[in-house]
mmCIF file of C-alpha atoms and ligand atoms in Angstrom:
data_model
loop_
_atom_site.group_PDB
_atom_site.id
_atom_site.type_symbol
_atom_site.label_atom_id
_atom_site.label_comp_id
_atom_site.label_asym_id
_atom_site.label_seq_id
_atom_site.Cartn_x
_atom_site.Cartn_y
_atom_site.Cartn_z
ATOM 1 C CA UNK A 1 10.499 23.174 22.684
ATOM 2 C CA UNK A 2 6.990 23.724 20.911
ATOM 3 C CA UNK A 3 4.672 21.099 22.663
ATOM 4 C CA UNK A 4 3.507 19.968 19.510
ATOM 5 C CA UNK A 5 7.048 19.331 18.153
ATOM 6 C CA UNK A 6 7.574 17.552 21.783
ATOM 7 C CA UNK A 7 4.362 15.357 20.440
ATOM 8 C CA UNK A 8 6.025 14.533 17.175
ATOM 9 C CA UNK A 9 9.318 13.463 19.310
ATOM 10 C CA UNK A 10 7.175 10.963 21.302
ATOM 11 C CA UNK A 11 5.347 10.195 18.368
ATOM 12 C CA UNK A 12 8.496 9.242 16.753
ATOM 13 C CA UNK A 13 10.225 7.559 19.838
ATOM 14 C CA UNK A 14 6.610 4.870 20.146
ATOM 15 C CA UNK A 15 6.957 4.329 16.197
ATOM 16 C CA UNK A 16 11.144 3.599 16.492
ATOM 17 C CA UNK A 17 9.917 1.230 19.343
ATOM 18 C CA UNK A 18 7.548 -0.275 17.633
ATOM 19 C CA UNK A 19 9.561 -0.697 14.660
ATOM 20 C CA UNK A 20 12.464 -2.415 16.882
ATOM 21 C CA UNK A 21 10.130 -4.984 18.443
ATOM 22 C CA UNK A 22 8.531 -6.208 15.099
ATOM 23 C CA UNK A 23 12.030 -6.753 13.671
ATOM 24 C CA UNK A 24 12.710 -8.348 16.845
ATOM 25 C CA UNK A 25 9.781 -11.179 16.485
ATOM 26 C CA UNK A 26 9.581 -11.158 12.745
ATOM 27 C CA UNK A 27 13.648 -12.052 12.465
ATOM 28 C CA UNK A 28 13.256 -14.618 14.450
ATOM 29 C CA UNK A 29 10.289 -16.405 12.898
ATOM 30 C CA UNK A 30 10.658 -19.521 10.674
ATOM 31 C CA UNK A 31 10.617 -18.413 7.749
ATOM 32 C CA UNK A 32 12.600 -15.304 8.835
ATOM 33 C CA UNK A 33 10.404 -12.280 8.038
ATOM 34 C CA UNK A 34 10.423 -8.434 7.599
ATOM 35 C CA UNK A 35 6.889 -6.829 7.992
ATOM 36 C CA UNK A 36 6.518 -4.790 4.289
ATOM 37 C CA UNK A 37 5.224 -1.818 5.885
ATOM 38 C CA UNK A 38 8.708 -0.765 6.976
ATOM 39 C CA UNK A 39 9.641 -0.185 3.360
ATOM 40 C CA UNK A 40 8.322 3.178 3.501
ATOM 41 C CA UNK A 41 10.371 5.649 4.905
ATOM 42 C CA UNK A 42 11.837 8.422 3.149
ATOM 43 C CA UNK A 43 13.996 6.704 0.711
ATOM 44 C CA UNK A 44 11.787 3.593 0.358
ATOM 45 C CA UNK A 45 8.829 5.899 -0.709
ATOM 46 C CA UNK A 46 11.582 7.176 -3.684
ATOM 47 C CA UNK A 47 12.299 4.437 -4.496
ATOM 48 C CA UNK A 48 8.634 2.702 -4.908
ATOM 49 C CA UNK A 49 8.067 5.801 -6.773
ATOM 50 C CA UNK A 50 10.727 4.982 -9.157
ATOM 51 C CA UNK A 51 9.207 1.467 -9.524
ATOM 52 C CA UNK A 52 5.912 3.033 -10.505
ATOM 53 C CA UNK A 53 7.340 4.311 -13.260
ATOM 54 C CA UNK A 54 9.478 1.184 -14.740
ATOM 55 C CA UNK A 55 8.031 -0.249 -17.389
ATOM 56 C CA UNK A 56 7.791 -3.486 -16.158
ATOM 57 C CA UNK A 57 5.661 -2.355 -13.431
ATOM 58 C CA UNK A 58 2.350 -1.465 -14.480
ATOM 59 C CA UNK A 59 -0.044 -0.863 -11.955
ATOM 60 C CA UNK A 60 0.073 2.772 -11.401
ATOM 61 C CA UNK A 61 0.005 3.261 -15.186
ATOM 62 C CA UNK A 62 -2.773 1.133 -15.936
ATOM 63 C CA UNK A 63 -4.822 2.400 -12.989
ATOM 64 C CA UNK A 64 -4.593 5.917 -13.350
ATOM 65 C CA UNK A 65 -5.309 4.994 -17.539
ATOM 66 C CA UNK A 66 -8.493 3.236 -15.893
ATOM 67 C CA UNK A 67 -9.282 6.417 -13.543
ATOM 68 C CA UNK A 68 -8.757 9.194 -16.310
ATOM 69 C CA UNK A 69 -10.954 6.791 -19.097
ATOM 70 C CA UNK A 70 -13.756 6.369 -16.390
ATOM 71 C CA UNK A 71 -14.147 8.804 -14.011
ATOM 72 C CA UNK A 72 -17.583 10.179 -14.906
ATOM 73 C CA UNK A 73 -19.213 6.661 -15.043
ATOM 74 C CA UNK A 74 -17.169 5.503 -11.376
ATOM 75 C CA UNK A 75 -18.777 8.212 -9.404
ATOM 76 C CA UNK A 76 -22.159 9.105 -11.461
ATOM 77 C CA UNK A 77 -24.616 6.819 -9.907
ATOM 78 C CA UNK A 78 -23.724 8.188 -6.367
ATOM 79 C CA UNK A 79 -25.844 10.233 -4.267
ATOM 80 C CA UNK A 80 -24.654 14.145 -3.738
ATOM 81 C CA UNK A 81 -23.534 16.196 -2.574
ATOM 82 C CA UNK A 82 -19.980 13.627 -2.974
ATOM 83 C CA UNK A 83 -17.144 13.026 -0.315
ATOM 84 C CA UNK A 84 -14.232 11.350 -1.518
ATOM 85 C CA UNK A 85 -11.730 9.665 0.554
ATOM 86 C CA UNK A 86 -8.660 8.130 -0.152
ATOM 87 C CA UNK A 87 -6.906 5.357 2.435
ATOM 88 C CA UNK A 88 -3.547 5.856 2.051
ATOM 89 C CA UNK A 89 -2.802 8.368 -0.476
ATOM 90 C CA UNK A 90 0.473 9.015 -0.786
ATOM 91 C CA UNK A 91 1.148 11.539 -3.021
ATOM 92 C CA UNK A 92 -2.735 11.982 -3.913
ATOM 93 C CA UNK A 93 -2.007 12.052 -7.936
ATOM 94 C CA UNK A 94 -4.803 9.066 -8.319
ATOM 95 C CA UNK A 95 -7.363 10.975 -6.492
ATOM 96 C CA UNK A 96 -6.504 14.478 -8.192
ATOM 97 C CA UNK A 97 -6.602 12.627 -10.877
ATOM 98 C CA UNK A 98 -10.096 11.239 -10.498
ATOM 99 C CA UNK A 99 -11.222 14.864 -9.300
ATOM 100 C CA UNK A 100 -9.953 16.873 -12.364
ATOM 101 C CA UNK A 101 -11.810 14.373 -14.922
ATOM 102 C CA UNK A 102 -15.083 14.213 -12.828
ATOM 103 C CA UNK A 103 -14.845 18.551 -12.781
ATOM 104 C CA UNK A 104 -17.533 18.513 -10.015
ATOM 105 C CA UNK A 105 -17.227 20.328 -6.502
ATOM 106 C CA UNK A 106 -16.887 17.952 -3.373
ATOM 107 C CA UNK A 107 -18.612 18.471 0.374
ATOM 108 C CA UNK A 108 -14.953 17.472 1.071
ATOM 109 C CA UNK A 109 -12.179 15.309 0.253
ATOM 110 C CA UNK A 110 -10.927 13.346 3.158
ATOM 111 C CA UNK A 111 -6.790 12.096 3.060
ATOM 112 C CA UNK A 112 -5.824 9.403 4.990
ATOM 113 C CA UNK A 113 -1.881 8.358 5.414
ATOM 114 C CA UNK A 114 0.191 7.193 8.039
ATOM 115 C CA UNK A 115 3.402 9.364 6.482
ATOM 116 C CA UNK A 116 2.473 13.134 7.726
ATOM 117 C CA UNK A 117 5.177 14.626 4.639
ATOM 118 C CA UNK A 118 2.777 12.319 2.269
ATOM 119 C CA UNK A 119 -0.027 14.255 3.677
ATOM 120 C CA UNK A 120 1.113 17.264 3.216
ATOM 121 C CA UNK A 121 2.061 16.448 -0.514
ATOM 122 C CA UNK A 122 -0.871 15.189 -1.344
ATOM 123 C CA UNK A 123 -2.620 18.358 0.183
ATOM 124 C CA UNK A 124 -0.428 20.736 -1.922
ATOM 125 C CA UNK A 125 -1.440 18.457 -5.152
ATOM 126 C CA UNK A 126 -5.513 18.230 -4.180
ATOM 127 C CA UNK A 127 -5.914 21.586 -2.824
ATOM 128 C CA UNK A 128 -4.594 22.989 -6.439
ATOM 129 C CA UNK A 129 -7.641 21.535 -7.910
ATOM 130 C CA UNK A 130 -10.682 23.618 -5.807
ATOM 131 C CA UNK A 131 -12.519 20.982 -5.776
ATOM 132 C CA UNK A 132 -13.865 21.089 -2.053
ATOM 133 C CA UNK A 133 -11.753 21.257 1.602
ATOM 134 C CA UNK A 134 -9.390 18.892 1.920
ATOM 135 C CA UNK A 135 -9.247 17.180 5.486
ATOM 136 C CA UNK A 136 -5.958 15.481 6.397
ATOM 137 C CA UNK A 137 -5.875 12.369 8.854
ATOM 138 C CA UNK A 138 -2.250 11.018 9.592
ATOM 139 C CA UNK A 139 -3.683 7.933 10.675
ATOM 140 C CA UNK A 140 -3.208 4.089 10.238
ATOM 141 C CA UNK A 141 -5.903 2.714 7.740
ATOM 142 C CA UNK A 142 -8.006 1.508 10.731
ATOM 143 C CA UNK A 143 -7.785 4.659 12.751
ATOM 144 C CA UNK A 144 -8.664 6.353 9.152
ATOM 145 C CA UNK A 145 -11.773 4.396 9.021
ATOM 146 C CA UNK A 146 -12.789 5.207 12.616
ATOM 147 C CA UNK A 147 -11.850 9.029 11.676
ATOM 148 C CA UNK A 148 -14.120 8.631 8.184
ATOM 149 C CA UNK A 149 -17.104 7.288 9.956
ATOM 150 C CA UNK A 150 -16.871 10.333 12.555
ATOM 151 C CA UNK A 151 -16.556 13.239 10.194
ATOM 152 C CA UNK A 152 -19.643 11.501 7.956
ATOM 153 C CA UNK A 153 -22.362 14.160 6.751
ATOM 154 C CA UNK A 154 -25.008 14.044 3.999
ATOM 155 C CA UNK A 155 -24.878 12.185 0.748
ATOM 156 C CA UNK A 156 -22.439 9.972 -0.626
ATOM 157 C CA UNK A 157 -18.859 8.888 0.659
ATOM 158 C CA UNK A 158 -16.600 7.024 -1.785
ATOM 159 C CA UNK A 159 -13.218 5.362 -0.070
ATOM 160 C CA UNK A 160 -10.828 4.764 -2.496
ATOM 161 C CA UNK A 161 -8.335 1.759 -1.825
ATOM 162 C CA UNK A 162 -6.107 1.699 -4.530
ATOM 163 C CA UNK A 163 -2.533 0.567 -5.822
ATOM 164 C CA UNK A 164 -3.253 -2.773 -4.868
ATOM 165 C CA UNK A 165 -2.581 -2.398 -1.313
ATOM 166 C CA UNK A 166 -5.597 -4.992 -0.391
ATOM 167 C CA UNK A 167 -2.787 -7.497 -2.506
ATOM 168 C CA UNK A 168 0.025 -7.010 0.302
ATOM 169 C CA UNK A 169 -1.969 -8.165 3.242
ATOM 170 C CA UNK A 170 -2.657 -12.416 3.154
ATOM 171 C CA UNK A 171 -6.389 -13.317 2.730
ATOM 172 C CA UNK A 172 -7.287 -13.551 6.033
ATOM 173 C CA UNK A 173 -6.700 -9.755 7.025
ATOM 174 C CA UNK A 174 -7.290 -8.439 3.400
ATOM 175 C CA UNK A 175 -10.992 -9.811 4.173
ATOM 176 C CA UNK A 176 -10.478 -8.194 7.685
ATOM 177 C CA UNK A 177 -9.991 -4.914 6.241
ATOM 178 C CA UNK A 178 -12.803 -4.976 3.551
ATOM 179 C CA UNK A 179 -15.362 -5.955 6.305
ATOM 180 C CA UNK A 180 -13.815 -2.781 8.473
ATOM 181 C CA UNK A 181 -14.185 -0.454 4.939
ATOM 182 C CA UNK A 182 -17.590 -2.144 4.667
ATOM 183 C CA UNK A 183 -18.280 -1.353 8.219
ATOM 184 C CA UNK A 184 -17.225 2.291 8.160
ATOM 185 C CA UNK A 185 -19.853 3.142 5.147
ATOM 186 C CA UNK A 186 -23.326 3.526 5.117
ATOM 187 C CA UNK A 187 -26.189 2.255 2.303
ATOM 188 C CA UNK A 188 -25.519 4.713 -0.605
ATOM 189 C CA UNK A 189 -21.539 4.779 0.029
ATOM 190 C CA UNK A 190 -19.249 3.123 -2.034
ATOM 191 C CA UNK A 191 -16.046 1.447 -2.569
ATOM 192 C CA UNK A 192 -13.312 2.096 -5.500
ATOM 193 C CA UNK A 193 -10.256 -1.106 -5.411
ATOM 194 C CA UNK A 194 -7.910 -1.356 -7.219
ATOM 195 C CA UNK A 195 -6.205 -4.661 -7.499
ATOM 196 C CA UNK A 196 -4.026 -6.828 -9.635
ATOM 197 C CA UNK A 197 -4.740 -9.393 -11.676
ATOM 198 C CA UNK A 198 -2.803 -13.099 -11.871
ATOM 199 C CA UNK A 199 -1.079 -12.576 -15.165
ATOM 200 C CA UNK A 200 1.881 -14.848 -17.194
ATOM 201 C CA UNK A 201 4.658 -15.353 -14.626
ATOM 202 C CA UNK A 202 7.485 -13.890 -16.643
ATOM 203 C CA UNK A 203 6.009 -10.775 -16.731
ATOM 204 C CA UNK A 204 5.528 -10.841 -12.830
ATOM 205 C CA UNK A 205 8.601 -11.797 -12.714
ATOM 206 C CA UNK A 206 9.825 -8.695 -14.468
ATOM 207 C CA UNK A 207 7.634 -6.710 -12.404
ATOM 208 C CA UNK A 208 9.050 -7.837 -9.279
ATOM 209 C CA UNK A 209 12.498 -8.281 -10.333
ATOM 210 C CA UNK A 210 13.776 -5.301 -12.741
ATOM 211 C CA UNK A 211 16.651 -5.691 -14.971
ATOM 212 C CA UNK A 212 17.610 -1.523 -13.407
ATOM 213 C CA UNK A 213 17.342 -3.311 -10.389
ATOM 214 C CA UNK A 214 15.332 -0.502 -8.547
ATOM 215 C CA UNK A 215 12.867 -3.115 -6.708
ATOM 216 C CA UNK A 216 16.230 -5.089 -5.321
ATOM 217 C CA UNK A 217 17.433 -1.675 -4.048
ATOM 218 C CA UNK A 218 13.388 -1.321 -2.587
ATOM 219 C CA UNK A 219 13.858 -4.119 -0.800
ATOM 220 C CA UNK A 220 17.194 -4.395 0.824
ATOM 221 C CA UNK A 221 16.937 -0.395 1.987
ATOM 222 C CA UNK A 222 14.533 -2.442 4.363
ATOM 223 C CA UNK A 223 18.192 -3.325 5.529
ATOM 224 C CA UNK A 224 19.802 0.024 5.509
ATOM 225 C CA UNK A 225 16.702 1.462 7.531
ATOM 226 C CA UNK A 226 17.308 -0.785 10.154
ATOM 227 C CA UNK A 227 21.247 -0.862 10.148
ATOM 228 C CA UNK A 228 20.435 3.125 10.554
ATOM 229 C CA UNK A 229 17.372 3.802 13.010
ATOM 230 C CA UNK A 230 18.135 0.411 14.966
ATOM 231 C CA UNK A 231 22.225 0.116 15.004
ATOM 232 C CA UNK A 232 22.195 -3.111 12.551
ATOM 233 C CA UNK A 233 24.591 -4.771 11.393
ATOM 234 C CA UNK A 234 23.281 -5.772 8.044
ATOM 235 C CA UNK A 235 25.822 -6.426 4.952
ATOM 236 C CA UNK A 236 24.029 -4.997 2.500
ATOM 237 C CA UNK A 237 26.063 -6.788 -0.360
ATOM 238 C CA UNK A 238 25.821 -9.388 1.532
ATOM 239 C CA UNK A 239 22.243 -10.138 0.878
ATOM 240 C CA UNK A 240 20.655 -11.056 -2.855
ATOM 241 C CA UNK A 241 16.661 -10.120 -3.613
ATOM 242 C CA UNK A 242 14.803 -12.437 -5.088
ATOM 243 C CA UNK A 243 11.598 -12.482 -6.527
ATOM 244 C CA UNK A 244 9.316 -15.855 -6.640
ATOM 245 C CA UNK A 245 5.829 -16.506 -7.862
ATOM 246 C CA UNK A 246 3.708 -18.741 -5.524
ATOM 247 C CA UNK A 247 0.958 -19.861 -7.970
ATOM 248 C CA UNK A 248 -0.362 -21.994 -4.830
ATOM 249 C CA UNK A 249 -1.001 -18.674 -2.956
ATOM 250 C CA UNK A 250 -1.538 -16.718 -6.300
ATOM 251 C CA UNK A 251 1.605 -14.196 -4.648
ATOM 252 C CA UNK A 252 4.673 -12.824 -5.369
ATOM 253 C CA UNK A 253 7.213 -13.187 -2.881
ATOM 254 C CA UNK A 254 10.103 -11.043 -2.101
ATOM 255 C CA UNK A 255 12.764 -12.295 -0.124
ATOM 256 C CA UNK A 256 16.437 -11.334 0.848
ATOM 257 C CA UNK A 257 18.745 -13.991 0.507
ATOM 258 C CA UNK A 258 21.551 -14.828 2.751
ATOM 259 C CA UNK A 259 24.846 -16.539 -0.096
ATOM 260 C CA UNK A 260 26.856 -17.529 2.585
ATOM 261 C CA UNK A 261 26.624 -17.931 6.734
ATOM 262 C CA UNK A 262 26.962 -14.462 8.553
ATOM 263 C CA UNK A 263 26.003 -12.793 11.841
ATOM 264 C CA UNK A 264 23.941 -9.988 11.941
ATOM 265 C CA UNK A 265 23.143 -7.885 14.804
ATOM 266 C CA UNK A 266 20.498 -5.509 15.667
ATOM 267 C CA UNK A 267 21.383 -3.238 19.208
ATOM 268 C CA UNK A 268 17.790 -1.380 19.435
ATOM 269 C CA UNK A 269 16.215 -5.454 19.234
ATOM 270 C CA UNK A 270 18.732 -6.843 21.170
ATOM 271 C CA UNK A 271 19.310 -9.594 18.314
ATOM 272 C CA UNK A 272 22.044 -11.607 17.341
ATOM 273 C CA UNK A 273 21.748 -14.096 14.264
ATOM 274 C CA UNK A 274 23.507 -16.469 12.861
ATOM 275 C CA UNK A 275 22.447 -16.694 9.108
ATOM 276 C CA UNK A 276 23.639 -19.708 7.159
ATOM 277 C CA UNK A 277 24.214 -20.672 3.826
ATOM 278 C CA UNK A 278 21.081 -19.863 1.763
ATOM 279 C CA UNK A 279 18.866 -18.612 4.582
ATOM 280 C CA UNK A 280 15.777 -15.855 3.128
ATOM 281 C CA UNK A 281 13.879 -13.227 5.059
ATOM 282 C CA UNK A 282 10.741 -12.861 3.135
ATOM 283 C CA UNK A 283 9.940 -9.052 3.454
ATOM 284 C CA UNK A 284 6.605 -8.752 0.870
ATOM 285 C CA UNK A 285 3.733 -10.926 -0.496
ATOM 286 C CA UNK A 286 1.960 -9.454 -3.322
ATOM 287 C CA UNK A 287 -1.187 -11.430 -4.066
ATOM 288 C CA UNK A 288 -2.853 -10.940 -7.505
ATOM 289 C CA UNK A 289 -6.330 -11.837 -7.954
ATOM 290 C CA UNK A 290 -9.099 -13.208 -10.238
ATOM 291 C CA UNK A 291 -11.604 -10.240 -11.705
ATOM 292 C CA UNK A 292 -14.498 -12.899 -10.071
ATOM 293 C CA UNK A 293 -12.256 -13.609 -6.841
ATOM 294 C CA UNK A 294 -12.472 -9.542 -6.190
ATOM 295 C CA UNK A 295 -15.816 -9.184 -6.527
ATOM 296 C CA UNK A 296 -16.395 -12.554 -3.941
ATOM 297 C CA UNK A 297 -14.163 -11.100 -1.189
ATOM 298 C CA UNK A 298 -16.637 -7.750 -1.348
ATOM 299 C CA UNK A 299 -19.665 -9.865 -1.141
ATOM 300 C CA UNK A 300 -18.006 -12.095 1.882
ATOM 301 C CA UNK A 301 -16.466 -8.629 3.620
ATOM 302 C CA UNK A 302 -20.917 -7.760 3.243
ATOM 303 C CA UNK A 303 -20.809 -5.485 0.218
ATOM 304 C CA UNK A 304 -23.668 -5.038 -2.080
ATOM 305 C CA UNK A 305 -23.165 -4.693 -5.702
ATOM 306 C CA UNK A 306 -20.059 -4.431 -7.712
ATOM 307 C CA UNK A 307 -19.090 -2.814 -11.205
ATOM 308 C CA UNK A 308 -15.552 -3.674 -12.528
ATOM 309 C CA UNK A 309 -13.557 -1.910 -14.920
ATOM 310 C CA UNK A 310 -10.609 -3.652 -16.622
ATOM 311 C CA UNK A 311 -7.626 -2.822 -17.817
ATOM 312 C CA UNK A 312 -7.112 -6.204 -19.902
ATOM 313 C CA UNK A 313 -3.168 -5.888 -21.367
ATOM 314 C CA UNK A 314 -1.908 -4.748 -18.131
ATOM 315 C CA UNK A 315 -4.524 -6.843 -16.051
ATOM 316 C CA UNK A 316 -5.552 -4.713 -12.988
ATOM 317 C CA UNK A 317 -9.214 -4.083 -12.040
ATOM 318 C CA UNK A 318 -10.944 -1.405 -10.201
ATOM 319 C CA UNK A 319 -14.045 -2.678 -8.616
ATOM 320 C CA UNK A 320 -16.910 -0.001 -7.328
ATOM 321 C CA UNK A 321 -18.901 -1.452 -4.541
ATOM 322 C CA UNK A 322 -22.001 0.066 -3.081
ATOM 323 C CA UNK A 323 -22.235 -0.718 0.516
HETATM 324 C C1 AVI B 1 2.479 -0.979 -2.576
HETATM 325 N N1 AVI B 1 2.336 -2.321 -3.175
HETATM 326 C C2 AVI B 1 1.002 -2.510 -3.713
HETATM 327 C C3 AVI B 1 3.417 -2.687 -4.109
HETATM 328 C C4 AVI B 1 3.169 -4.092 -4.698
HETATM 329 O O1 AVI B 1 3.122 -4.202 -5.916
HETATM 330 O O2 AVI B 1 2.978 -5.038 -3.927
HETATM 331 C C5 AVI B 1 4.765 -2.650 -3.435
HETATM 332 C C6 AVI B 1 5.876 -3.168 -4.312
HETATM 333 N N2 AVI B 1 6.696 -4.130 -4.001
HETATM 334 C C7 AVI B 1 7.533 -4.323 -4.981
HETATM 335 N N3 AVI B 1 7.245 -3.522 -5.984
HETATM 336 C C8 AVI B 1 6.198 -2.766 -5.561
#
């Protein structure tokens, strides 16, 4: 066997491992939880895809709107020549899209993702634009940054965080991660996030919880992946998603709900659990923010200024900050 497929193998043996022991601690936690990362294998990516493009869920729609309207004025007052990076860019449509309005070359555009097919998408989709090289870095975000900071030359870096992926981590770590973005720059970069924006709770509501019932299927294939790389035991009719706003935590929560008592096992975690009557495992939180809140956590995570653009029916911000 090629000794770089033998790599991928490992590779793929430490991730099932690692996989197997979260579900192992999370499951048994009180509130029973699912780490949201795990939503994102093959068919989870489909599906979120499909959810970007249900009406009720806006955010990719209303960001890309804000990226196509603004692209020019979002990367004129940096220094060149420009590197643009993305931190997890899936299929890299947002940042081809930013590149093809802004019709400028790049010293290089710089793709970080932890899915290696996304990578290779999002290459294919970039690379069709000749706007600069295009450096691929299957990394985690923080092993992206470390990566960004190393292959650093002259001018300007901008990292783009978008999607609202700051909103799935709690406050504590989303601050983490904007001091380790922060940390990675230098005085000239910048920093494009998109996030979204506390908005009537109906429509979150329908966000979260689609009458075509994609986002259910989103979030009980969480199920399926680990009745099928883990040897669970998961009904999956036998669990209901639900969708709650927390206006305490400003969050949408996404649980799976357990109708009746039922045992579950899980051979790779060496679990066995006895769900009863009306027990949840809460597998996302999806915090939406204040315009003003955003632009405090950059100034707390050390960033300098900050210039917001808004989309105000949908409600999602992107905030440039210069480091
Ligand atoms: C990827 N992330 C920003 C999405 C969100 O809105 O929290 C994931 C998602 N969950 C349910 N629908 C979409």
């Amino acid at each position: 066997m090629p000794a770089e497929l033998r790599g991928a193998e490992l590779r793929a043996a430490d991730l099932r491992r690692a996989f197997a022991d979260d579900v192992r601690d999370y499951l048994q936690r009180r509130p029973r939880q699912l780490p949201s990362k795990y939503f994102y294998d093959a068919l989870g990516s489909s599906l979120f895809e499909a959810i970007c493009l249900l009406p009720w869920y806006r955010i990719t729609r209303a960001e890309s709107a804000l990226l196509e309207r603004h692209a020019r004025e979002m990367l004129e007052p940096l220094k060149r020549p420009l590197t643009l990076a993305e931190l997890g860019c899936g299929s890299g449509d947002k940042l081809a899209l930013l590149a093809t309005r802004a019709s400028e070359r790049f010293q290089s555009i710089q793709l970080v993702d932890i899915s290696p097919a996304a990578l290779y998408a999002a290459r294919r989709r970039v690379e069709t634009l000749r706007a600069g090289p295009v450096v691929l870095h299957p990394a985690t975000y923080e092993q992206g940054l470390t990566e960004l900071a190393r292959v650093r030359r002259e001018g300007a870096m901008l990292v783009l965080f978008l999607g609202s992926n700051l909103g799935n981590f709690d406050p504590g770590p989303a601050r983490e991660m904007l001091t380790r973005i922060r940390a990675a720059l230098q005085p000239g970069d910048a920093l494009l996030l998109g996030t979204d924006l506390v908005k009537p709770e109906r429509e979150l509501l329908l966000a979260y919880d689609d009458p075509l019932q994609v986002t259910a299927a989103f979030n009980r294939n969480l199920l399926r992946r680990i009745n099928d790389e883990l040897g669970g035991t998961f009904d999956l009719d036998g669990f209901a998603h639900r969708a709650v706003w927390n206006a305490t935590e400003s969050r949408i929560e996404m649980h799976l709900a357990s109708p009746r008592a039922q045992q579950v096992q899980v051979a790779a975690a060496g679990l066995v659990i006895d769900f009863a009557a009306g027990d949840t495992i809460w597998t996302e939180s999806s915090h939406k923010y204040e315009a003003t809140h955003v632009v405090a956590e950059g100034h707390a995570a050390g960033f300098g200024s900050a210039d917001q653009w808004i989309d105000t029916g949908a409600r999602f911000a992107l905030t440039r900050f210069s480091a």
